[in-house]
Coordinates of N, CA, C and O in Angstrom, one line a residue:
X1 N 82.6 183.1 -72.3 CA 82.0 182.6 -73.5 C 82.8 183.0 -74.7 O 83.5 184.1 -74.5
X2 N 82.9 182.2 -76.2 CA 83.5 182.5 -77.0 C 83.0 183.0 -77.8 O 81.9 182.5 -78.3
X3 N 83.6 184.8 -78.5 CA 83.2 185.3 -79.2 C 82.8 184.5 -80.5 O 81.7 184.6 -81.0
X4 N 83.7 184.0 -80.9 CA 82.9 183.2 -82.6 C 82.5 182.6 -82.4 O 82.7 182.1 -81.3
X5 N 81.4 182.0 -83.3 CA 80.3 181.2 -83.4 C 80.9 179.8 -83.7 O 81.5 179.6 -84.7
X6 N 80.8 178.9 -83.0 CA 80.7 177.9 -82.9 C 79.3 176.7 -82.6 O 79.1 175.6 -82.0
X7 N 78.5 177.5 -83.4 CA 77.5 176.1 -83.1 C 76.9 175.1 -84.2 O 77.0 175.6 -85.3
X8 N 76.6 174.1 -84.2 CA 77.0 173.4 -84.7 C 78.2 172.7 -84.7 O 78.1 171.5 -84.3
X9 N 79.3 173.0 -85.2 CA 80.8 172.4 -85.1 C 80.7 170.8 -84.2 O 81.1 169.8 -84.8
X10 N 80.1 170.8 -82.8 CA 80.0 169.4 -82.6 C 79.1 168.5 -82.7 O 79.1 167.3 -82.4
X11 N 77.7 169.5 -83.4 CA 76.4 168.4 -83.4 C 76.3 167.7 -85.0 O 75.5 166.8 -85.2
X12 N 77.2 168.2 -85.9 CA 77.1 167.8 -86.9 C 77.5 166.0 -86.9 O 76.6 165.2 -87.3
X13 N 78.5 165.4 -86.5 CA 78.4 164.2 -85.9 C 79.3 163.9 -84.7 O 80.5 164.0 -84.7
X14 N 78.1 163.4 -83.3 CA 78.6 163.5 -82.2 C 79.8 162.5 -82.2 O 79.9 161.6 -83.1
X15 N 80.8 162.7 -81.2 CA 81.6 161.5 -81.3 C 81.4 160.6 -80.0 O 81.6 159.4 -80.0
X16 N 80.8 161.3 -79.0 CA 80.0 160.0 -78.0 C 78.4 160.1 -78.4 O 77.7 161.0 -78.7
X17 N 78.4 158.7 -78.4 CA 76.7 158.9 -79.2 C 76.3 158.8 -77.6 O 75.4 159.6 -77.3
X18 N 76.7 157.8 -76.4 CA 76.1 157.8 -75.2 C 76.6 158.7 -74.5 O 77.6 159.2 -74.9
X19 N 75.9 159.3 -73.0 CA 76.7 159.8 -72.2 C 77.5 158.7 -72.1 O 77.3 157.7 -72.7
X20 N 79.2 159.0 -71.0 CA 80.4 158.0 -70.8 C 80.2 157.9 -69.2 O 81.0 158.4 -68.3
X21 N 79.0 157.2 -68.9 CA 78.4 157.1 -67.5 C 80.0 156.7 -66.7 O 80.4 157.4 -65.8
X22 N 80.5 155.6 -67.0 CA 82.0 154.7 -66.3 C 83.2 156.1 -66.1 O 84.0 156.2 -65.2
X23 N 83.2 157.0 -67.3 CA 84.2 158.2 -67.2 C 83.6 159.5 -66.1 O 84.4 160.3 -65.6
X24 N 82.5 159.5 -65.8 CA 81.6 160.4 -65.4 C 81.5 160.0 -63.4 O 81.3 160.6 -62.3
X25 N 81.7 158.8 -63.6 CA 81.8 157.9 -62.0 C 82.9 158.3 -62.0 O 83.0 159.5 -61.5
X26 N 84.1 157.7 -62.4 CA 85.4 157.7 -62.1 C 86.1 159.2 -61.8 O 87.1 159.4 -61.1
X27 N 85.2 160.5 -62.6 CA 85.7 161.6 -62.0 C 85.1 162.1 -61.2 O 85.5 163.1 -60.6
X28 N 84.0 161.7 -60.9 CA 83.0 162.3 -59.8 C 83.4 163.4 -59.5 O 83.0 164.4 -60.1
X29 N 84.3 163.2 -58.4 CA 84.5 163.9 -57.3 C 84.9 165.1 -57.8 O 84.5 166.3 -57.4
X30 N 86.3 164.6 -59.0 CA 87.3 165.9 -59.4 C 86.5 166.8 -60.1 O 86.9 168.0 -60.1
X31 N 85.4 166.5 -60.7 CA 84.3 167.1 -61.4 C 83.6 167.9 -60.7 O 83.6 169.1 -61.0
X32 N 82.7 167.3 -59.6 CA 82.0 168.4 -58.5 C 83.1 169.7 -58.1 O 83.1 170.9 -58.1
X33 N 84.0 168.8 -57.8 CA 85.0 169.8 -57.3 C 85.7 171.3 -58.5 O 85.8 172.4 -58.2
X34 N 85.9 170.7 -59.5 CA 86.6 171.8 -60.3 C 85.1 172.2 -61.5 O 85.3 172.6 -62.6
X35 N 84.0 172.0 -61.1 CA 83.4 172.5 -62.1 C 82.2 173.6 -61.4 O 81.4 173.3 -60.5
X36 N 82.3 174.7 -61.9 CA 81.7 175.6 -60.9 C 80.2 176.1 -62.1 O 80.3 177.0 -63.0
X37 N 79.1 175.3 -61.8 CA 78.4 175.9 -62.5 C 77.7 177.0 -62.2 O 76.5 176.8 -62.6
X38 N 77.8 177.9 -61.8 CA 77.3 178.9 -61.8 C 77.9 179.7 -63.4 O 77.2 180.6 -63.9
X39 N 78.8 179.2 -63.9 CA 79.8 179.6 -64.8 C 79.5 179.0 -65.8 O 79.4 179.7 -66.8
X40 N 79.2 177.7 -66.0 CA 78.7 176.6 -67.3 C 77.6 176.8 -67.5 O 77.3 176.6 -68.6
X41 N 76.5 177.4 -66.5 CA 75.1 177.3 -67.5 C 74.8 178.1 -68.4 O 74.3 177.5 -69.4
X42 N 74.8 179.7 -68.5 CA 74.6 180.0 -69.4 C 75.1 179.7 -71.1 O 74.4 180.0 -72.1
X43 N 76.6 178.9 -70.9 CA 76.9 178.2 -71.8 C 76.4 177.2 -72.2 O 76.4 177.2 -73.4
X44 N 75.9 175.8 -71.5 CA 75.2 174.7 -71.6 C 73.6 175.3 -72.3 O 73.1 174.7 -73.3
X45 N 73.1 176.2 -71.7 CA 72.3 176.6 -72.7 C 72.4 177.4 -74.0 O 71.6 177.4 -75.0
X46 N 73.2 177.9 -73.9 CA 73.5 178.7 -75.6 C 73.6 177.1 -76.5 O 73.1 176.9 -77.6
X47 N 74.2 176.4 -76.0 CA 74.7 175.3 -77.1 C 73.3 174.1 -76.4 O 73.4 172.9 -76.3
X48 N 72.4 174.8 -76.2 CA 71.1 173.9 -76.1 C 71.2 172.3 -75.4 O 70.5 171.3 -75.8
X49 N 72.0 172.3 -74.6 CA 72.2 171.4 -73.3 C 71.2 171.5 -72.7 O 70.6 170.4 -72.6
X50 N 70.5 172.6 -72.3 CA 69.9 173.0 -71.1 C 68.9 173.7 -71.6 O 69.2 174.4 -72.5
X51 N 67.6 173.7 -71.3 CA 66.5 174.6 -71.5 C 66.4 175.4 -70.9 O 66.3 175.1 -69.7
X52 N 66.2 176.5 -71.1 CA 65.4 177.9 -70.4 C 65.7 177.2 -69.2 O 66.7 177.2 -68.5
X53 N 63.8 176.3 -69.0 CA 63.5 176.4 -67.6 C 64.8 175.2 -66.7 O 64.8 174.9 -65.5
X54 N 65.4 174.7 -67.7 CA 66.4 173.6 -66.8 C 67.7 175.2 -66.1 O 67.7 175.8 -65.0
X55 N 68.3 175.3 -67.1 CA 68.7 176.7 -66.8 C 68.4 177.6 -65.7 O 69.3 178.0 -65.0
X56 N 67.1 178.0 -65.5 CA 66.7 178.7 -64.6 C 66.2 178.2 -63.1 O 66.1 178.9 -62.1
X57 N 65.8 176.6 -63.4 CA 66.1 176.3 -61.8 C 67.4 175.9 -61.2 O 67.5 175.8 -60.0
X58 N 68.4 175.9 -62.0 CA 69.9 175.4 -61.6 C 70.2 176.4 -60.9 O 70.9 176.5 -59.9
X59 N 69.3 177.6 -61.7 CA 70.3 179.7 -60.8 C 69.5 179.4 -59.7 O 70.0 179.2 -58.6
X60 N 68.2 179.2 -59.9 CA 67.4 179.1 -58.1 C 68.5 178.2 -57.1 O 69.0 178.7 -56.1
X61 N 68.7 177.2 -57.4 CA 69.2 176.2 -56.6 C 70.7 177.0 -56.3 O 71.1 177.5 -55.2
X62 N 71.3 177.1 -57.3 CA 72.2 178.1 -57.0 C 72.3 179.4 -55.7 O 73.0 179.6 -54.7
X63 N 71.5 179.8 -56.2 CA 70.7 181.4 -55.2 C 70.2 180.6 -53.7 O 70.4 181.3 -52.7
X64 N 69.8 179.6 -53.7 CA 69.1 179.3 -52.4 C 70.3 178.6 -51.2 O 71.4 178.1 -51.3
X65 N 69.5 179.0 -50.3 CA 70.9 179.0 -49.0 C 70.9 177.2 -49.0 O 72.0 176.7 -48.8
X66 N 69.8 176.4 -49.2 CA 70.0 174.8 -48.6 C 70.9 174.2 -50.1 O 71.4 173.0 -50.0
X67 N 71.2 174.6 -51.1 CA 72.0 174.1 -52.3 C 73.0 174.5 -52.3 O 73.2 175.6 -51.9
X68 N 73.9 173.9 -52.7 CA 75.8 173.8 -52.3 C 75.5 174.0 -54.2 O 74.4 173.9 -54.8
X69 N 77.3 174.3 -55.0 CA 77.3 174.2 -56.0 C 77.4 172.5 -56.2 O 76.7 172.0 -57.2
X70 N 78.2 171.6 -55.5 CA 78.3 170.6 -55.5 C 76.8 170.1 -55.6 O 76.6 169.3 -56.5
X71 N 75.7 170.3 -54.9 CA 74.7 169.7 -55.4 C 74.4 170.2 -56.4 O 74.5 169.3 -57.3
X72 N 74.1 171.0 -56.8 CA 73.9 171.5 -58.7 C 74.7 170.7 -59.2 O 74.3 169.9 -60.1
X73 N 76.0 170.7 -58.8 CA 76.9 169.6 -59.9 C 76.1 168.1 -60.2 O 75.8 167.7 -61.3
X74 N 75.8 167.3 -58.8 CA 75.5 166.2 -58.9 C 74.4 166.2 -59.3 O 74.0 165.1 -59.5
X75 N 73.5 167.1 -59.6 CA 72.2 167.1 -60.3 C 72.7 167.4 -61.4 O 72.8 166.3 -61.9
X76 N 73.1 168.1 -62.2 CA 73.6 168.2 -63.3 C 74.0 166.5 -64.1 O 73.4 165.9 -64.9
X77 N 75.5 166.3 -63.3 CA 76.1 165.2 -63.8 C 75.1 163.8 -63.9 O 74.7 163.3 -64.9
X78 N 74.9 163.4 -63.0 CA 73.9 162.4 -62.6 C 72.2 162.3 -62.8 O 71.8 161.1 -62.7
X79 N 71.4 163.1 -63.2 CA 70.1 163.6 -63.2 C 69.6 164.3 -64.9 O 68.6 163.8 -65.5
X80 N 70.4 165.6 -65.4 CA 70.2 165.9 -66.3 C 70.6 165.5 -67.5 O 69.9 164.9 -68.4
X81 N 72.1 166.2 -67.5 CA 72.6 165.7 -69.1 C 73.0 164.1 -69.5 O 73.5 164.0 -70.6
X82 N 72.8 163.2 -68.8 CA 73.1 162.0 -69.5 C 72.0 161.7 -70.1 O 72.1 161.0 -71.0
X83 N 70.4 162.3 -69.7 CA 69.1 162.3 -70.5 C 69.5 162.9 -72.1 O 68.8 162.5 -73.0
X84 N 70.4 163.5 -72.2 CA 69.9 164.5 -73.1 C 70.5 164.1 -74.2 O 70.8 164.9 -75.1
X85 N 70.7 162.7 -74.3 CA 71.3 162.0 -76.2 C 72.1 162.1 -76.6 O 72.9 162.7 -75.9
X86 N 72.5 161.9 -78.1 CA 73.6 161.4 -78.5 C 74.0 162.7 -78.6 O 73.3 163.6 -79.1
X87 N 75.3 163.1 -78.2 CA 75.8 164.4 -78.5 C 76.2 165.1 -76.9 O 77.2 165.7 -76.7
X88 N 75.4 165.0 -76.3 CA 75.5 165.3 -74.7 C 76.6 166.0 -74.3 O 76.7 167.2 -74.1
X89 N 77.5 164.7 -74.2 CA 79.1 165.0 -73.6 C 80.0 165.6 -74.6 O 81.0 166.3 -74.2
X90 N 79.7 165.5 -76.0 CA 80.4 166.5 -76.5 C 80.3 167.8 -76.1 O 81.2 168.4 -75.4
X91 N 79.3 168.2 -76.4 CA 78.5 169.8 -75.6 C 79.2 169.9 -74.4 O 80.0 170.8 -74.1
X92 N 78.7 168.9 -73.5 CA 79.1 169.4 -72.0 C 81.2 169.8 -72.3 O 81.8 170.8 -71.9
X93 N 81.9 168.8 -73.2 CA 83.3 168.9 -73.0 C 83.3 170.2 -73.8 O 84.2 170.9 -73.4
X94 N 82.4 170.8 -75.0 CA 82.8 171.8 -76.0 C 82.6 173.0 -74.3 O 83.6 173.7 -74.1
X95 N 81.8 173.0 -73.7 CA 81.6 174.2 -72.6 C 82.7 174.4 -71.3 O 82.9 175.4 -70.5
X96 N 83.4 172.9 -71.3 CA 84.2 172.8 -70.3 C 85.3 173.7 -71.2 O 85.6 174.8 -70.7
X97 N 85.8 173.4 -72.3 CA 87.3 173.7 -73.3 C 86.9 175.2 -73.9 O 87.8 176.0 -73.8
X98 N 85.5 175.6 -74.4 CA 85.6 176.4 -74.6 C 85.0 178.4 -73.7 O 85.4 179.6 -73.7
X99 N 83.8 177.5 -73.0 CA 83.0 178.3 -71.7 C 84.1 179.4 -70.8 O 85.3 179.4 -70.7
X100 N 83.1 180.0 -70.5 CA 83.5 180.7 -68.8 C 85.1 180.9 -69.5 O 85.7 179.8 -69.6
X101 N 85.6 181.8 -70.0 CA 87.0 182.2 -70.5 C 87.8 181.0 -70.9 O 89.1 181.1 -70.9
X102 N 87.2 180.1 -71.1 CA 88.4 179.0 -70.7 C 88.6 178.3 -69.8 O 89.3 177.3 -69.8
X103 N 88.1 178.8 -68.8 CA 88.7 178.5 -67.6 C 89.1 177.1 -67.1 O 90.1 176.8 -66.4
X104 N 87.7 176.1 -67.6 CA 87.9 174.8 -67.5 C 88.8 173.7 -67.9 O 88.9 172.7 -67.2
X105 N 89.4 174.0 -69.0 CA 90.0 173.3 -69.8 C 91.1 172.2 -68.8 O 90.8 171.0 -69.0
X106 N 91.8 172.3 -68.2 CA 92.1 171.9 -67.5 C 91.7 170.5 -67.0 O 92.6 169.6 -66.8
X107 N 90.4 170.4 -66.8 CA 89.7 169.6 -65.6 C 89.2 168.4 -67.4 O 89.3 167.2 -67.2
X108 N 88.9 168.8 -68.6 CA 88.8 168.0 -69.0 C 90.5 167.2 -69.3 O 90.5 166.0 -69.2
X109 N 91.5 167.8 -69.7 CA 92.7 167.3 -69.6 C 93.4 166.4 -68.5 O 94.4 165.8 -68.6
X110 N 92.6 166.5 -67.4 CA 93.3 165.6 -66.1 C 91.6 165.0 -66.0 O 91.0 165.5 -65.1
X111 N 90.8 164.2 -66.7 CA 90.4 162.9 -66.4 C 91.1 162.1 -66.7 O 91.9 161.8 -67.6
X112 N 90.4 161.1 -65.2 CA 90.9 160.0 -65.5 C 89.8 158.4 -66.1 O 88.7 157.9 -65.7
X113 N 90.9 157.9 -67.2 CA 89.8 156.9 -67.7 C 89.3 155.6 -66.4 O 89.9 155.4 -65.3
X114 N 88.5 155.3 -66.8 CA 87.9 154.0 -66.0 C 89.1 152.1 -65.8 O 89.0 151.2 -66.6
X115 N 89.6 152.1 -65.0 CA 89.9 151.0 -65.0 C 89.8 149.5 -66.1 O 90.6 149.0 -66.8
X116 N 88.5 149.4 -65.7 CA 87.5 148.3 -66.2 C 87.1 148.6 -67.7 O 86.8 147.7 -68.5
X117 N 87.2 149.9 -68.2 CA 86.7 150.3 -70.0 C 87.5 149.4 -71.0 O 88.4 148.7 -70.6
X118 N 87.1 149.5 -71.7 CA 87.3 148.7 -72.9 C 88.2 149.6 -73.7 O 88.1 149.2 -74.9
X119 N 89.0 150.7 -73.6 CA 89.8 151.8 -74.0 C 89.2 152.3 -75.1 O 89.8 153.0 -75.9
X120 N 87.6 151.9 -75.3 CA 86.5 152.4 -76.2 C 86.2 154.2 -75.6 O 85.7 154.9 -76.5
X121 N 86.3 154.6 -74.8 CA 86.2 155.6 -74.1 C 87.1 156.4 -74.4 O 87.0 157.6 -74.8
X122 N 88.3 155.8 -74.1 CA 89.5 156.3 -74.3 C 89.9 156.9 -75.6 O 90.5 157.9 -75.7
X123 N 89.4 156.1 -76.8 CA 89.4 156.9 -77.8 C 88.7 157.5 -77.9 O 89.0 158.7 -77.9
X124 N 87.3 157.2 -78.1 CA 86.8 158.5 -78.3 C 86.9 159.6 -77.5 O 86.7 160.7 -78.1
X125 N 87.2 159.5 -76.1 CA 87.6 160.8 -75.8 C 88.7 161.6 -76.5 O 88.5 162.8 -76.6
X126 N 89.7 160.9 -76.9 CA 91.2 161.3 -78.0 C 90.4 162.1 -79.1 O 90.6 163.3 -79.5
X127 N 89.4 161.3 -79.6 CA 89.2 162.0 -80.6 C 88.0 163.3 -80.4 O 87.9 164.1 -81.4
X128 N 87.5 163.5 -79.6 CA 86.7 164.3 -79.2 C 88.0 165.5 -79.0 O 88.2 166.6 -79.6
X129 N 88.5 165.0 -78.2 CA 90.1 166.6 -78.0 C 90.4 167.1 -78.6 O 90.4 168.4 -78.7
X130 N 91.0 165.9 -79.9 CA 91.7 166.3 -81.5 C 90.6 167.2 -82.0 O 91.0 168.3 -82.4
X131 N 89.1 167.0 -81.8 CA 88.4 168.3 -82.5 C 88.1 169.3 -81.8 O 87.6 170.0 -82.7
X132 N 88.1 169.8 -80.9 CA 88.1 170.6 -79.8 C 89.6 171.4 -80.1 O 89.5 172.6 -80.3
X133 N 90.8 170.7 -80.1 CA 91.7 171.8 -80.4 C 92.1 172.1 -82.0 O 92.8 173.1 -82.3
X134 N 91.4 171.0 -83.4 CA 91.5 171.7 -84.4 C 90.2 173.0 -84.4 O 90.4 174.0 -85.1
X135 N 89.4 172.9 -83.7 CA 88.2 173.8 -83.5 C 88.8 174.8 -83.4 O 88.6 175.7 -84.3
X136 N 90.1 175.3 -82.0 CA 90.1 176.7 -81.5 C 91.5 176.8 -82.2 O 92.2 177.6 -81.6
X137 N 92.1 176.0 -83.3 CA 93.0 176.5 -84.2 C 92.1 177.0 -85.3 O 92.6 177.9 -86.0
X138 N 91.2 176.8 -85.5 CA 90.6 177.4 -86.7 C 90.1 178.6 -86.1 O 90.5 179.7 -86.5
X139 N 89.1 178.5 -84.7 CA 89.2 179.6 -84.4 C 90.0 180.7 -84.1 O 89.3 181.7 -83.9
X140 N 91.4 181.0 -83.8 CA 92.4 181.6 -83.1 C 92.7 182.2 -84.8 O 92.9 183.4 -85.1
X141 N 92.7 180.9 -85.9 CA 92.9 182.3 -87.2 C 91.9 183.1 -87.4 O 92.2 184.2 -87.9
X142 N 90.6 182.9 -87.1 CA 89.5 183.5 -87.0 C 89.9 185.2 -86.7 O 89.9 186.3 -87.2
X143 N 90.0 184.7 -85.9 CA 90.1 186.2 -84.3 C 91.3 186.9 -85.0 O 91.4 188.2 -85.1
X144 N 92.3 186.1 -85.6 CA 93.5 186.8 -85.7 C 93.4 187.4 -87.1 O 94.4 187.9 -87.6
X145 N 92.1 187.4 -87.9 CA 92.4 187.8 -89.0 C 90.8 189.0 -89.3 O 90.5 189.6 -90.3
X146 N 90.0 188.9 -88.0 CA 89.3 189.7 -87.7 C 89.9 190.9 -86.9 O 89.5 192.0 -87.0
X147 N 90.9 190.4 -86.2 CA 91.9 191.8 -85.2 C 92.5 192.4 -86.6 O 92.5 193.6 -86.6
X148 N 93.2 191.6 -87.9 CA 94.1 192.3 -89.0 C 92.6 193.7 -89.3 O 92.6 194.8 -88.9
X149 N 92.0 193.2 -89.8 CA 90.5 193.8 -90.7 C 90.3 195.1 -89.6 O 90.1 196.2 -90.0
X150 N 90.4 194.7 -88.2 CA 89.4 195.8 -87.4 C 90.8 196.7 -87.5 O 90.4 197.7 -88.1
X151 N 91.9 196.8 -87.3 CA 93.1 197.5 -87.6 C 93.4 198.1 -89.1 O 94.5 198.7 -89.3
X152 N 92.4 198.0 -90.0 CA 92.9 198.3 -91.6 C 91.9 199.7 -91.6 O 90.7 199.7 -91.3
X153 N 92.7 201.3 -91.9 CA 91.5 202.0 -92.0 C 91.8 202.5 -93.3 O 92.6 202.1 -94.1
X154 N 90.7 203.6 -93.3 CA 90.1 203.9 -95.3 C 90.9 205.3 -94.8 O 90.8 205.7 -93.6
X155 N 91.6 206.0 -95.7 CA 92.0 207.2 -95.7 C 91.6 208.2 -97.2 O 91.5 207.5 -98.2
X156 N 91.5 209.1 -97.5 CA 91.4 210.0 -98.7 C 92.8 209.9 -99.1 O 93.7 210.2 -98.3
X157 N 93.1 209.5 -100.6 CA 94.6 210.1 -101.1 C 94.0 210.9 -102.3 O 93.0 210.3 -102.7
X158 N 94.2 212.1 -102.8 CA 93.8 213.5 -103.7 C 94.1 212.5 -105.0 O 93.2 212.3 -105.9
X159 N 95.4 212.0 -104.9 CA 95.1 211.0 -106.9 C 94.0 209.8 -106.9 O 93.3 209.7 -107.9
X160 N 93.8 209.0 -105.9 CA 93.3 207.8 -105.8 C 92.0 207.4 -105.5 O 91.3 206.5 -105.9
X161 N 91.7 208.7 -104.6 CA 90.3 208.7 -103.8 C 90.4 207.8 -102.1 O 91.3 208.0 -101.4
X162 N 89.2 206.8 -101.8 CA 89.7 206.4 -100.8 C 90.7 205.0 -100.5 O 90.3 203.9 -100.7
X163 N 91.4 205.1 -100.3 CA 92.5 204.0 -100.0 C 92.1 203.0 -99.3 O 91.7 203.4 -98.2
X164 N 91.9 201.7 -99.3 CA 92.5 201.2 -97.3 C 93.5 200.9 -97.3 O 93.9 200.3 -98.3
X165 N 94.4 201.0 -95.9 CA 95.5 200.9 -95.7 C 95.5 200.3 -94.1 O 94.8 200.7 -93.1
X166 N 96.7 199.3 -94.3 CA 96.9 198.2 -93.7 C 98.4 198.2 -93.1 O 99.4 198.4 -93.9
X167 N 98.6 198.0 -91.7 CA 99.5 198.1 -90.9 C 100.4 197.3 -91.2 O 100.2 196.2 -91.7
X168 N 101.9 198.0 -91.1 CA 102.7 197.4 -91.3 C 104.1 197.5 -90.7 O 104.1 198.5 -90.0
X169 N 105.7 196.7 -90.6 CA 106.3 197.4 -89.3 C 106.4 198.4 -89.4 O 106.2 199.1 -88.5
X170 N 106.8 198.9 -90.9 CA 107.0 200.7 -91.0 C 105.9 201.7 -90.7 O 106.1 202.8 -91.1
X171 N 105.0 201.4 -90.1 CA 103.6 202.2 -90.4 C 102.8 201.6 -91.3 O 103.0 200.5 -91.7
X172 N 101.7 202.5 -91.9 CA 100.3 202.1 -92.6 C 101.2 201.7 -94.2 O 102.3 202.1 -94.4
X173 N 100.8 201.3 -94.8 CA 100.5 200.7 -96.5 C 99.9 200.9 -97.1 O 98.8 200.8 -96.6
X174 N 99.8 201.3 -98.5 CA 98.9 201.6 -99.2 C 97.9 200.0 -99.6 O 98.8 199.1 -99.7
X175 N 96.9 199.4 -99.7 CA 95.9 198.6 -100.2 C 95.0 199.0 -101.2 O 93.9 199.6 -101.0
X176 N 95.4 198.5 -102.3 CA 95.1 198.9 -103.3 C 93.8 197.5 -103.7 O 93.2 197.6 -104.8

């Protein structure tokens, strides 16, 4: 899961207003296969995909010996989130790119589009990415400028009182 806050960022305006049912067939398989929810739900529900109790029967099904993860997937893909409106698949792609360490990213970068689409899919998926990686450029200065701050300490100087001072190649700096 990602430490900064990211919510909102995709519901402000979705860029698939439908689920992409034709993109969602066509990876089926690669999808059951490379998406391990045990790992996505607690994400799908932080970013309110999933409720509580949708959440908590996916861990039963999970937990129980007659459910494979592949059936959670296909209940997932097929059953749940294409219910869940305009906005859906962004969420599901923000959890694939950003969720579970990262880990997924991958699996959204090797879909493949639909044959038969109207390359209506196609962009918007383009553009759904383009924000997804200006997202974790904005966040990466984020982090990198919260790691500067958590590295800056306050020291006593006898003329000045307390200083902070900020790393530098030579050692610490005065910050005045």
């Amino acid at each position: 899961m990602c430490d900064v806050n990211t919510e909102g960022f995709l519901d402000r305006e979705p860029v698939f207003q439908a689920w992409p049912t034709e993109l969602v067939r066509t990876n089926f398989i690669f999808l059951l296969q490379n998406c391990d929810p045990k790992d996505l739900l607690p994400d799908m529900f932080r970013r309110h995909l999933l409720t509580r109790v949708e959440e908590e029967l996916m861990q039963k099904q999970l937990a129980s010996p007659t459910m494979t993860k592949r059936d959670v997937n296909r209940n997932l893909l097929l059953a749940v989130l294409p219910k869940k409106g305009p906005g859906a698949f962004d969420s599901f792609a923000h959890c694939l790119y950003f969720g579970s360490e990262k880990q997924f990213r991958h699996v959204l970068s090797a879909l493949k589009f639909p044959a038969r689409d109207d390359r209506e899919t196609e962009h918007l998926f383009t553009k759904l990415m383009d924000k997804l990686r200006a997202m974790d450029t904005e966040m990466s200065a984020v982090e990198e400028t919260a790691a500067l701050f958590t590295s800056i300490a306050c020291t006593e100087d006898p003329e000045m009182g307390k200083v902070a001072m900020y790393p530098s190649t030579t050692g610490y700096e005065k910050c005045l």
